[in-house]
Coordinates of C-alpha atoms in Angstrom, one line a residue:
M364 CA 164.9 -234.0 67.1
P365 CA 163.0 -232.4 64.2
H366 CA 165.5 -231.1 61.7
K367 CA 165.5 -228.8 58.7
L368 CA 166.1 -230.4 55.3
E369 CA 169.6 -230.2 53.8
N370 CA 170.5 -230.5 50.1
V371 CA 167.1 -229.5 48.8
L372 CA 167.4 -229.5 45.0
A373 CA 166.0 -226.7 42.9
R374 CA 164.7 -229.4 40.5
V375 CA 162.5 -231.5 42.7
P376 CA 163.2 -235.3 42.2
P377 CA 160.4 -237.9 42.0
D378 CA 158.7 -238.5 45.4
L379 CA 160.1 -242.0 45.8
E380 CA 163.6 -240.9 45.0
I381 CA 163.4 -238.2 47.7
A382 CA 161.9 -240.7 50.2
Q383 CA 164.5 -243.4 49.5
G384 CA 167.3 -240.8 49.7
A385 CA 166.3 -239.8 53.2
Q386 CA 167.6 -241.6 56.3
P387 CA 164.7 -242.1 58.7
L388 CA 165.4 -241.8 62.4
P389 CA 164.9 -245.0 64.5
I390 CA 161.2 -245.2 65.4
G391 CA 162.2 -245.5 69.1
Q392 CA 163.9 -242.1 68.9
I393 CA 160.8 -240.5 67.3
A394 CA 158.6 -242.1 70.0
A395 CA 160.9 -240.9 72.9
E396 CA 161.1 -237.4 71.6
A397 CA 157.3 -237.3 71.3
G398 CA 156.9 -238.4 74.9
I399 CA 155.9 -242.1 74.3
L400 CA 157.4 -244.6 76.8
P401 CA 159.2 -247.8 75.6
E402 CA 156.4 -250.0 77.1
E403 CA 153.8 -248.0 75.1
L404 CA 155.5 -248.9 71.8
E405 CA 155.1 -252.0 69.6
P406 CA 157.8 -251.8 66.9
Y407 CA 157.1 -253.1 63.4
G408 CA 160.7 -253.0 62.1
K409 CA 163.1 -250.1 62.4
Y410 CA 160.9 -247.2 61.2
K411 CA 157.3 -247.8 62.2
A412 CA 155.5 -248.9 65.3
K413 CA 152.1 -249.2 66.9
V414 CA 151.3 -247.2 70.0
R415 CA 149.3 -248.6 72.9
L416 CA 146.2 -246.7 74.0
S417 CA 147.6 -246.7 77.6
V418 CA 149.5 -243.5 76.8
R419 CA 146.2 -241.7 76.6
E420 CA 145.3 -242.8 80.1
R421 CA 148.7 -241.8 81.4
L422 CA 148.4 -238.3 80.0
K423 CA 144.6 -237.9 80.7
D424 CA 145.2 -234.8 82.9
V425 CA 147.3 -233.0 80.3
P426 CA 145.4 -230.3 78.5
N427 CA 144.9 -230.8 74.8
G428 CA 146.9 -229.0 72.1
H429 CA 145.5 -227.0 69.2
Y430 CA 143.5 -229.1 66.8
I431 CA 143.8 -228.1 63.1
V432 CA 141.9 -229.7 60.2
V433 CA 143.2 -229.5 56.7
T434 CA 140.6 -229.5 53.9
A435 CA 140.5 -228.3 50.3
I436 CA 138.5 -226.8 47.4
T437 CA 136.9 -229.3 45.0
P438 CA 139.9 -231.0 43.5
T439 CA 140.8 -232.0 39.9
P440 CA 141.3 -235.7 39.4
L441 CA 145.0 -235.1 40.0
G442 CA 144.5 -233.9 43.6
E443 CA 145.6 -230.5 44.9
G444 CA 148.2 -231.5 47.5
K445 CA 146.2 -231.7 50.7
T446 CA 148.3 -234.4 52.3
T447 CA 151.4 -232.6 51.1
T448 CA 150.2 -229.4 52.7
T449 CA 149.3 -231.3 56.0
V450 CA 152.9 -232.7 56.2
G451 CA 154.5 -229.4 55.0
L452 CA 152.6 -227.5 57.7
S453 CA 153.6 -229.9 60.4
Q454 CA 157.3 -229.7 59.3
A455 CA 157.1 -225.9 59.4
L456 CA 155.6 -225.9 62.9
G457 CA 158.0 -228.5 64.3
A458 CA 161.3 -228.1 62.5
H459 CA 161.2 -224.4 61.8
L460 CA 158.9 -222.7 64.3
G461 CA 159.9 -224.8 67.3
K462 CA 156.5 -226.0 68.2
R463 CA 155.5 -229.5 69.5
V464 CA 153.5 -231.0 66.6
F465 CA 151.9 -234.2 65.5
T466 CA 150.6 -235.1 62.0
C467 CA 147.5 -237.4 62.0
I468 CA 146.6 -238.8 58.6
R469 CA 144.9 -241.9 57.0
Q470 CA 146.5 -245.0 55.7
P471 CA 146.0 -245.1 51.9
S472 CA 144.1 -247.8 50.1
Q473 CA 146.0 -250.0 47.7
G474 CA 143.1 -249.5 45.2
P475 CA 144.1 -245.9 44.3
T476 CA 147.8 -246.6 45.0
F477 CA 147.8 -249.0 42.0
G478 CA 145.1 -247.2 40.2
I479 CA 144.9 -243.5 39.1
K480 CA 145.7 -241.5 42.2
G481 CA 148.9 -243.2 43.4
G482 CA 149.9 -243.2 47.1
A483 CA 149.0 -240.7 49.8
A484 CA 152.2 -240.1 51.7
G485 CA 152.4 -236.5 50.6
G486 CA 154.9 -235.4 47.9
G487 CA 158.1 -233.6 47.1
Y488 CA 159.9 -232.5 50.2
S489 CA 156.8 -232.9 52.4
Q490 CA 156.3 -236.6 52.9
I491 CA 155.8 -239.4 55.4
I492 CA 158.6 -241.9 55.3
P493 CA 159.3 -244.8 54.7
M494 CA 157.1 -244.0 51.7
E495 CA 156.9 -247.5 50.4
E496 CA 155.8 -249.0 53.7
F497 CA 153.3 -246.1 54.2
N498 CA 151.6 -246.8 50.8
L499 CA 151.6 -250.6 50.9
H500 CA 150.9 -253.0 53.7
L501 CA 152.1 -250.7 56.7
T502 CA 151.2 -252.9 59.7
G503 CA 148.4 -254.9 58.1
D504 CA 145.4 -252.9 59.4
I505 CA 143.6 -252.9 56.1
H506 CA 144.2 -256.6 55.7
A507 CA 142.6 -257.2 59.1
I508 CA 139.6 -255.1 58.1
T509 CA 139.2 -257.1 54.9
A510 CA 139.3 -260.4 56.9
A511 CA 136.8 -259.2 59.5
N512 CA 134.4 -257.9 56.9
N513 CA 134.4 -261.0 54.8
L514 CA 134.1 -263.3 57.9
L515 CA 130.8 -261.6 58.6
A516 CA 129.7 -261.9 55.0
A517 CA 130.5 -265.7 55.1
A518 CA 128.6 -266.0 58.3
I519 CA 125.5 -264.4 56.8
D520 CA 125.3 -266.8 53.9
A521 CA 126.2 -269.9 55.9
R522 CA 123.5 -269.1 58.4
M523 CA 120.8 -268.7 55.7
L524 CA 121.9 -272.0 54.1
H525 CA 121.7 -273.9 57.4
E526 CA 118.4 -272.4 58.3
A527 CA 116.9 -273.3 55.0
A528 CA 117.8 -277.0 55.5
Q529 CA 116.9 -277.5 59.2
D530 CA 113.9 -277.0 61.5
D531 CA 114.0 -275.0 64.7
E532 CA 114.9 -277.9 66.9
S533 CA 117.7 -279.1 64.7
L534 CA 119.1 -275.6 64.5
F535 CA 119.1 -275.3 68.3
E536 CA 120.7 -278.8 68.8
R537 CA 123.6 -277.8 66.5
L538 CA 124.0 -274.3 68.0
C539 CA 123.9 -275.6 71.6
P540 CA 125.1 -279.3 71.3
A541 CA 124.6 -281.5 74.4
A542 CA 127.7 -282.8 76.2
K543 CA 127.9 -286.5 77.2
D544 CA 126.2 -285.7 80.5
G545 CA 123.3 -283.9 78.7
S546 CA 124.3 -280.4 79.8
R547 CA 124.4 -277.6 77.3
Q548 CA 126.1 -274.2 77.4
F549 CA 125.6 -270.9 75.6
A550 CA 128.7 -269.3 74.0
P551 CA 129.2 -265.8 75.5
V552 CA 128.0 -264.1 72.3
M553 CA 124.8 -266.1 72.5
L554 CA 123.9 -264.4 75.8
R555 CA 123.8 -261.1 73.9
R556 CA 121.1 -262.4 71.6
L557 CA 119.1 -263.8 74.5
R558 CA 119.2 -260.4 76.2
K559 CA 118.0 -258.8 73.0
L560 CA 115.1 -261.3 72.8
G561 CA 114.2 -260.6 76.5
I562 CA 115.0 -264.2 77.5
G563 CA 116.7 -264.2 80.9
K564 CA 117.5 -267.9 81.1
L565 CA 121.2 -269.0 81.2
D566 CA 120.7 -272.8 80.8
P567 CA 119.9 -273.9 77.3
N568 CA 118.0 -276.8 78.6
E569 CA 115.5 -274.4 80.3
L570 CA 114.3 -272.8 77.0
T571 CA 110.9 -273.7 75.8
A572 CA 110.3 -274.9 72.3
Q573 CA 109.1 -271.4 71.3
E574 CA 112.1 -269.8 72.9
R575 CA 114.4 -272.2 71.2
G576 CA 112.9 -271.3 67.8
R577 CA 113.2 -267.5 68.5
F578 CA 116.8 -267.9 69.6
A579 CA 118.0 -270.2 66.8
R580 CA 116.2 -268.9 63.7
L581 CA 117.3 -265.5 62.4
D582 CA 115.0 -265.8 59.4
I583 CA 117.1 -263.2 57.4
D584 CA 115.2 -261.7 54.5
P585 CA 117.8 -261.9 51.6
A586 CA 116.3 -258.9 49.9
T587 CA 117.3 -256.7 52.8
I588 CA 120.9 -257.7 53.1
T589 CA 123.2 -254.6 52.8
W590 CA 126.4 -256.3 53.9
R591 CA 128.8 -256.9 51.0
R592 CA 132.2 -258.4 50.7
V593 CA 135.3 -256.2 50.3
L594 CA 138.6 -256.1 48.6
D595 CA 141.3 -253.4 48.7
T596 CA 141.7 -253.4 44.9
N597 CA 139.9 -251.4 42.3
D598 CA 138.0 -254.3 40.7
R599 CA 135.0 -253.0 38.8
M600 CA 133.9 -256.5 37.8
L601 CA 133.0 -257.3 41.4
R602 CA 130.6 -254.4 41.7
E603 CA 127.7 -256.9 41.2
I604 CA 128.0 -260.6 41.4
T605 CA 125.9 -263.7 41.8
I606 CA 126.8 -266.1 44.7
G607 CA 125.6 -269.5 45.7
Q608 CA 126.2 -271.3 42.4
G609 CA 128.2 -274.2 43.8
P610 CA 126.7 -277.7 43.7
L611 CA 126.2 -277.8 47.4
E612 CA 124.6 -274.4 47.6
Q613 CA 121.8 -274.8 45.0
G614 CA 118.8 -272.8 45.8
M615 CA 120.8 -270.2 47.7
E616 CA 121.8 -267.9 44.8
R617 CA 121.5 -264.2 45.3
V618 CA 122.9 -261.0 43.8
T619 CA 125.4 -259.1 45.9
G620 CA 128.8 -257.4 45.2
F621 CA 132.0 -256.1 46.6
D622 CA 133.0 -252.7 48.0
I623 CA 136.5 -251.5 48.4
T624 CA 137.8 -252.3 51.8
V625 CA 138.1 -248.7 53.0
A626 CA 134.3 -248.3 52.4
S627 CA 133.6 -251.1 54.9
E628 CA 131.7 -250.3 58.1
V629 CA 134.5 -252.1 59.9
M630 CA 137.0 -249.4 58.7
A631 CA 134.6 -246.7 59.8
I632 CA 134.4 -248.3 63.2
L633 CA 138.2 -248.3 63.5
A634 CA 138.3 -244.6 62.7
L635 CA 135.5 -243.7 65.2
T636 CA 136.0 -246.1 68.1
S637 CA 137.4 -244.9 71.5
S638 CA 138.6 -248.2 73.1
L639 CA 138.9 -251.9 72.6
A640 CA 135.6 -252.4 74.6
D641 CA 133.9 -249.8 72.5
M642 CA 135.1 -251.4 69.3
R643 CA 133.8 -254.8 70.4
E644 CA 130.3 -253.3 71.1
R645 CA 130.3 -251.5 67.8
L646 CA 131.3 -254.6 65.8
G647 CA 128.6 -256.6 67.5
R648 CA 125.8 -254.1 66.7
M649 CA 126.5 -253.8 63.0
V650 CA 123.3 -254.4 61.1
I651 CA 123.4 -256.6 58.1
G652 CA 119.8 -256.5 57.1
T653 CA 116.4 -257.4 58.6
N654 CA 114.5 -260.6 59.2
R655 CA 111.1 -261.2 57.5
A656 CA 109.4 -259.5 60.4
G657 CA 111.3 -256.3 59.7
E658 CA 113.6 -256.5 62.7
A659 CA 117.3 -255.6 62.5
V660 CA 119.8 -258.5 62.4
T661 CA 123.2 -257.8 63.8
A662 CA 126.7 -259.4 63.8
D663 CA 126.1 -260.5 67.4
D664 CA 122.8 -262.2 66.3
L665 CA 125.0 -264.2 63.9
G666 CA 127.4 -265.0 66.8
V667 CA 130.4 -263.5 65.1
G668 CA 131.0 -260.2 66.9
G669 CA 133.6 -261.6 69.2
A670 CA 135.5 -263.2 66.4
L671 CA 135.5 -259.9 64.5
A672 CA 137.0 -258.1 67.5
V673 CA 139.8 -260.7 67.7
L674 CA 140.7 -260.1 64.1
M675 CA 140.7 -256.3 64.8
K676 CA 142.4 -256.2 68.2
D677 CA 145.8 -254.9 67.1
T678 CA 144.4 -252.5 64.5
I679 CA 143.1 -250.1 67.3
M680 CA 146.7 -249.0 68.1
P681 CA 147.7 -246.0 65.9
N682 CA 150.7 -246.5 63.6
L683 CA 153.7 -244.2 64.4
M684 CA 155.8 -242.9 61.5
Q685 CA 157.7 -239.7 60.8
T686 CA 158.0 -236.9 58.2
L687 CA 161.1 -236.1 56.1
E688 CA 162.0 -233.5 58.8
G689 CA 161.7 -235.9 61.7
T690 CA 158.4 -234.7 63.1
P691 CA 156.1 -237.5 64.4
A692 CA 153.1 -238.8 62.5
F693 CA 150.2 -241.1 63.3
V694 CA 148.9 -243.0 60.3
H695 CA 145.7 -244.7 61.3
A696 CA 142.5 -245.9 59.6
G697 CA 141.6 -245.0 56.0
P698 CA 137.9 -244.4 55.2
F699 CA 137.3 -242.7 51.8
A700 CA 135.6 -239.3 52.1
N701 CA 133.4 -239.7 49.0
I702 CA 132.0 -243.1 50.3
A703 CA 132.6 -243.1 54.1
H704 CA 133.4 -240.3 56.5
G705 CA 137.0 -239.8 55.3
N706 CA 139.0 -239.1 58.4
S707 CA 141.8 -240.7 60.4
S708 CA 141.1 -242.2 63.8
I709 CA 139.8 -240.5 66.9
V710 CA 142.2 -242.4 69.1
A711 CA 145.2 -241.1 67.1
D712 CA 144.0 -237.5 67.5
Q713 CA 143.3 -238.0 71.2
I714 CA 146.8 -239.4 71.9
A715 CA 148.5 -236.8 69.8
L716 CA 146.6 -233.9 71.4
K717 CA 147.9 -235.1 74.8
L718 CA 151.4 -235.7 73.6
V719 CA 151.8 -232.2 72.2
G720 CA 150.3 -230.5 75.3
P721 CA 148.5 -227.2 75.5
E722 CA 151.1 -225.2 73.5
G723 CA 151.4 -227.8 70.8
Y724 CA 149.6 -228.5 67.5
V725 CA 147.9 -231.5 66.0
V726 CA 147.4 -231.3 62.2
T727 CA 144.9 -233.7 60.8
E728 CA 143.5 -234.1 57.3
S729 CA 139.9 -234.7 56.1
G730 CA 139.4 -236.3 52.7
F731 CA 138.6 -234.4 49.5
G732 CA 136.9 -231.0 49.8
A733 CA 135.2 -228.9 52.5
D734 CA 131.9 -230.3 51.2
M735 CA 133.0 -233.9 51.9
G736 CA 135.6 -234.9 54.6
M737 CA 135.5 -231.6 56.4
E738 CA 131.7 -231.6 56.8
K739 CA 131.9 -235.2 58.1
F740 CA 134.9 -234.3 60.3
F741 CA 132.7 -231.8 62.2
N742 CA 129.3 -233.5 62.1
I743 CA 130.4 -237.1 62.7
K744 CA 134.0 -237.3 64.0
C745 CA 133.9 -234.3 66.4
R746 CA 130.5 -235.5 67.7
E747 CA 131.9 -238.9 68.5
S748 CA 135.2 -237.6 70.0
G749 CA 134.0 -234.5 71.8
L750 CA 137.1 -232.7 70.5
V751 CA 136.8 -229.1 69.5
P752 CA 138.8 -227.9 66.5
S753 CA 140.8 -224.7 66.6
C754 CA 140.9 -223.7 62.9
V755 CA 140.5 -224.8 59.3
V756 CA 143.3 -224.8 56.7
L757 CA 141.7 -224.8 53.2
V758 CA 144.1 -225.9 50.4
A759 CA 143.5 -224.2 47.0
T760 CA 145.5 -224.4 43.7
V761 CA 145.5 -222.1 40.7
R762 CA 145.1 -225.2 38.5
A763 CA 141.9 -226.4 40.1
L764 CA 140.4 -222.9 40.3
K765 CA 141.0 -222.5 36.6
M766 CA 139.2 -225.7 36.0
H767 CA 136.2 -224.4 38.1
G768 CA 136.3 -221.2 36.0
G769 CA 135.5 -223.3 32.8
G770 CA 138.9 -224.5 31.9
P771 CA 139.4 -227.6 29.8
K772 CA 138.9 -231.0 31.3
V773 CA 141.7 -232.3 33.5
I774 CA 142.4 -236.0 32.9
A775 CA 144.9 -238.0 35.0
G776 CA 147.8 -239.3 32.9
E777 CA 147.3 -236.8 30.1
P778 CA 149.2 -233.5 29.6
L779 CA 147.6 -230.4 31.0
H780 CA 146.0 -227.9 28.5
P781 CA 148.1 -224.7 28.1
D782 CA 145.4 -222.8 29.9
Y783 CA 146.7 -224.4 33.1
T784 CA 150.4 -223.6 32.5
R785 CA 150.1 -220.0 31.4
E786 CA 148.6 -216.9 33.1
N787 CA 144.8 -216.5 32.7
L788 CA 143.4 -214.2 35.3
D789 CA 139.8 -214.2 33.8
L790 CA 139.5 -218.0 34.0
L791 CA 141.0 -218.0 37.5
G792 CA 138.8 -215.2 38.7
R793 CA 135.6 -217.1 37.7
G794 CA 136.9 -220.3 39.3
C795 CA 137.4 -218.6 42.7
A796 CA 133.6 -219.1 43.2
N797 CA 134.4 -222.7 44.3
M798 CA 136.9 -221.5 46.9
I799 CA 134.6 -218.8 48.2
K800 CA 131.8 -221.4 48.7
M801 CA 134.3 -223.7 50.6
I802 CA 135.4 -220.8 52.9
A803 CA 131.7 -220.2 53.6
N804 CA 131.2 -223.9 54.4
A805 CA 134.0 -223.8 56.9
R806 CA 132.7 -220.6 58.5
L807 CA 129.3 -222.2 59.0
F808 CA 130.9 -224.2 61.8
G809 CA 132.2 -221.0 63.6
L810 CA 135.9 -221.4 62.9
A811 CA 138.7 -219.3 61.5
V812 CA 139.8 -220.3 58.0
V813 CA 143.4 -220.0 56.6
V814 CA 143.7 -220.5 52.9
A815 CA 146.9 -222.2 51.7
V816 CA 147.6 -221.6 48.1
N817 CA 149.6 -224.7 47.2
R818 CA 151.9 -223.2 44.6
F819 CA 152.8 -225.0 41.4
M820 CA 155.8 -224.2 39.2
D821 CA 153.7 -222.5 36.5
D822 CA 151.7 -220.2 38.8
T823 CA 152.4 -216.5 38.3
P824 CA 152.6 -214.0 41.1
A825 CA 149.6 -212.2 39.7
E826 CA 147.6 -215.4 39.8
V827 CA 148.6 -216.2 43.4
D828 CA 147.8 -212.7 44.5
L829 CA 144.3 -212.9 42.9
V830 CA 143.5 -216.1 44.8
R831 CA 144.8 -214.6 48.1
E832 CA 142.8 -211.4 47.7
A833 CA 139.6 -213.3 46.8
A834 CA 140.0 -215.5 49.9
V835 CA 140.4 -212.7 52.3
R836 CA 137.4 -210.8 50.8
A837 CA 135.4 -214.1 51.3
G838 CA 136.2 -214.2 55.0
A839 CA 139.4 -216.1 55.4
S840 CA 141.5 -214.9 58.3
A841 CA 144.6 -215.2 56.1
A842 CA 145.6 -216.5 52.7
V843 CA 149.2 -217.4 52.1
S844 CA 151.2 -218.9 49.3
S845 CA 153.0 -222.1 50.3
N846 CA 155.8 -223.9 48.6
H847 CA 156.3 -226.9 50.9
W848 CA 156.4 -229.4 48.0
A849 CA 159.6 -227.8 46.6
Q850 CA 161.1 -226.6 49.9
G851 CA 159.7 -228.8 52.7
G852 CA 158.8 -227.1 56.0
A853 CA 160.8 -224.0 55.0
G854 CA 158.2 -223.4 52.2
A855 CA 155.3 -223.4 54.7
V856 CA 156.7 -221.2 57.5
E857 CA 154.3 -218.3 56.6
L858 CA 151.4 -220.8 56.5
G859 CA 152.5 -222.1 60.0
Q860 CA 152.6 -218.5 61.4
A861 CA 149.1 -217.8 60.0
V862 CA 147.8 -221.0 61.5
I863 CA 149.3 -220.1 64.9
R864 CA 147.5 -216.7 64.8
A865 CA 144.2 -218.4 63.7
C866 CA 144.4 -220.8 66.6
G867 CA 144.5 -217.8 68.9
M868 CA 141.4 -216.2 67.5
P869 CA 138.1 -216.6 69.3
G870 CA 135.7 -219.1 67.8
Q871 CA 132.4 -220.7 68.6
F872 CA 132.3 -224.2 67.1
R873 CA 128.9 -225.5 66.2
F874 CA 127.3 -228.4 64.4
L875 CA 125.3 -228.0 61.2
Y876 CA 122.2 -229.9 62.4
P877 CA 120.7 -231.4 65.6
L878 CA 120.8 -235.2 65.8
D879 CA 117.2 -235.4 66.8
A880 CA 116.1 -233.8 63.5
P881 CA 114.3 -236.2 61.1
I882 CA 116.5 -238.0 58.6
K883 CA 115.3 -236.0 55.6
H884 CA 115.8 -232.8 57.4
K885 CA 119.5 -233.6 58.0
I886 CA 120.0 -234.7 54.4
E887 CA 118.3 -231.6 53.1
T888 CA 120.3 -229.3 55.4
I889 CA 123.6 -230.7 54.0
V890 CA 122.4 -230.3 50.4
R891 CA 121.2 -226.8 50.9
E892 CA 123.9 -225.4 53.3
I893 CA 127.0 -227.3 52.2
Y894 CA 126.4 -228.1 48.5
G895 CA 124.3 -225.1 47.5
G896 CA 121.6 -227.3 46.1
A897 CA 117.9 -226.5 45.7
G898 CA 116.4 -229.7 47.0
V899 CA 116.4 -233.5 47.2
E900 CA 114.6 -236.2 45.3
Y901 CA 114.2 -239.5 47.2
L902 CA 114.0 -242.5 44.9
P903 CA 111.7 -245.4 46.0
Q904 CA 114.4 -247.5 47.6
A905 CA 115.7 -244.5 49.6
Q906 CA 112.2 -243.6 50.7
S907 CA 111.5 -247.1 52.0
K908 CA 114.9 -247.2 53.8
I909 CA 114.2 -243.9 55.5
E910 CA 110.9 -245.2 56.7
L911 CA 112.5 -248.5 57.9
Y912 CA 115.3 -246.8 59.8
T913 CA 113.0 -244.3 61.4
R914 CA 110.8 -247.2 62.6
L915 CA 113.9 -249.1 63.9
G916 CA 115.0 -246.0 65.9
F917 CA 118.1 -245.3 63.8
D918 CA 116.9 -241.8 62.8
K919 CA 118.9 -240.0 65.6
L920 CA 122.2 -240.7 63.9
P921 CA 124.3 -238.2 61.9
I922 CA 124.4 -238.4 58.1
C923 CA 127.4 -239.5 56.0
M924 CA 126.7 -238.5 52.4
A925 CA 128.2 -240.7 49.6
K926 CA 128.7 -238.6 46.6
T927 CA 131.3 -237.6 43.9
H928 CA 134.2 -235.6 45.2
L929 CA 134.6 -233.8 41.8
S930 CA 131.8 -231.3 42.3
L931 CA 130.0 -229.6 45.1
S932 CA 126.9 -231.3 43.6
H933 CA 126.2 -235.0 43.0
D934 CA 127.2 -234.6 39.4
G935 CA 131.0 -234.5 38.7
R936 CA 130.4 -232.4 35.6
L937 CA 129.1 -229.4 37.5
K938 CA 132.1 -227.3 38.4
G939 CA 132.6 -224.1 40.2
A940 CA 129.8 -223.3 42.7
P941 CA 126.6 -224.6 41.0
T942 CA 123.2 -223.8 42.4
G943 CA 119.6 -224.8 41.6
F944 CA 120.4 -228.5 41.3
I945 CA 118.2 -231.3 42.7
V946 CA 120.2 -234.1 44.4
P947 CA 118.8 -237.6 43.8
V948 CA 119.2 -240.0 46.8
R949 CA 118.9 -243.5 45.3
D950 CA 119.5 -245.5 48.5
V951 CA 120.3 -245.1 52.2
R952 CA 122.4 -247.6 54.1
A953 CA 122.8 -247.9 57.9
S954 CA 126.2 -248.2 59.6
I955 CA 124.8 -248.7 63.1
G956 CA 128.1 -249.9 64.5
A957 CA 130.0 -246.9 63.1
G958 CA 127.1 -244.7 64.2
F959 CA 125.8 -243.0 61.0
L960 CA 123.4 -243.4 58.1
Y961 CA 124.9 -243.0 54.6
P962 CA 122.7 -241.9 51.7
L963 CA 124.0 -242.7 48.2
L964 CA 123.7 -239.8 45.9
G965 CA 123.4 -240.1 42.1
A966 CA 125.5 -242.7 40.5
M967 CA 128.0 -243.0 43.4
S968 CA 129.8 -246.3 43.3
T969 CA 131.3 -248.0 46.4
M970 CA 133.9 -249.9 44.3
P971 CA 136.2 -247.9 42.1
G972 CA 137.5 -249.2 38.7
L973 CA 140.8 -249.2 36.9
S974 CA 141.6 -246.9 34.0
T975 CA 143.2 -247.9 30.8
R976 CA 146.7 -247.1 32.2
P977 CA 146.7 -247.6 35.9
A978 CA 149.7 -246.6 38.1
Y979 CA 150.7 -250.3 38.5
Y980 CA 152.5 -250.0 35.1
D981 CA 155.2 -248.0 36.7
V982 CA 155.6 -250.1 39.9
D983 CA 158.3 -252.8 40.0
L984 CA 161.1 -254.2 42.1
D985 CA 164.8 -253.9 41.6
P986 CA 165.8 -257.6 41.9
E987 CA 169.4 -256.7 42.8
T988 CA 168.6 -254.5 45.8
G989 CA 165.0 -255.4 46.6
R990 CA 164.0 -251.8 46.4
V991 CA 160.6 -250.7 45.2
I992 CA 160.6 -248.5 42.1
G993 CA 158.0 -246.5 40.3
L994 CA 155.7 -245.9 43.3
S995 CA 154.1 -242.5 43.3

């Protein structure tokens, strides 16, 4: 059963020390208490497991619980404790207020874990445990995504190599080789390509010479390829590379690059899919570029869609873990919110909402601020899932608001300027403009907003009161101070009570834009309404992509903006609530399998880099005990 923490220390120990000092409950017990049957559980050791989607079907007639999304103001590079708040709120609801509750969060990328940010299990006395397993390999989902993404990348270049060296008949002969009796057979995935081409024949020997050529030759235009390889490491040197330099690949050189794994469309598909069959279809229709006639080329055209689904088949099951206070948590999918749509999986939310029932609560987290993951949660994830959220929790910190008021630069790994550790009401008051804009962003979607002031040790009562009063004046239904980092669920009871009240308030959820609006209209609506910008500049590559995607019929998809998370604008140097800026869209990519278009704003990179002193300096292994040390 959920349990209140004992032996909470006044001086909070390091996160890993707290996590390793806790005794997790057996994952079978967590599952049973959550209502998951033994046959619906796939254990991965003692303290984590995957949950079969059959539980959703079993509980399909159970009404959903309340659905809460946790977001934040624009953060400093240190983060403002959004995951910590998500976990602390869940512990308060479950262990202290007696509610059925589920936490649904993303699996962290090992790029940030070993880079600047560290892990993402929460912090202090509000964490998911075992913390090391959460932050590292978990059940291997990210590794499977890496393998699937790179298999498709290899298939693209291999196909272009073989097409360059063979005529149409030779290609056909090798794709559909004759058996000893002269018979030929299409692989199942080939039938998908035949249907796309409008060829209804099922016997390869019946194809005409022209049909054989259309079937066998993809004729990919290398200049249009958008599919890149991925790696779950911050490796800036792979952002742009030249491939095809081996002695057997001469003449096939081209410039490409790597993204971080969590930016892969395969990751986005995992987060947005609804079933194994749906995932197979999405993987197959991923577009990697166009042929020289300007037609889209898909993973199924390359014959690899089925193989991708095989690599991904186990990933679709959410990963079950627990908080420090024994409340259940799903950890599933991990798309970044500045590059991708930044939310955990739909299937995890669907299962959790059924398990908690109509009186229960599911607390999920959207990445970065209310201009990033929250906007995408509503316009992309809720569109796909059909789920209607109950309220928004907006995390704010005095530290970040002081930065937005013009405070000194905050740099990860360096001591904070004294302005952040002593009272400064003027600086804080000016910075509240960012929070006020984020409250307005959430209210655009027709929902009640609860502001959680995530309290730090140096925050004064006057500073916290200033933030709370500004939040209520801006339209928040409540604004409460929360001390869950230092006290666990006990420190978030008032927040939990405010959330319960907010979930009972009438709301009228609405989307920001209609899907049938033109691509530019959707982009400009987000820039104007969410970011506060004055307009958009489309660079030539973006303009040509918008024209191409409109011609191909991709213009009815939602928009997933890729931009910096350090500002409401595209420029991380613009703090507070800037206005009057023009957003440059340098490129637009199509994630057709995932079901969105993603414009790249400004200098946004899809592969982070390492700093001079990454977090890996502190991570090591105790060779005597095998324990991980230094993970944060």
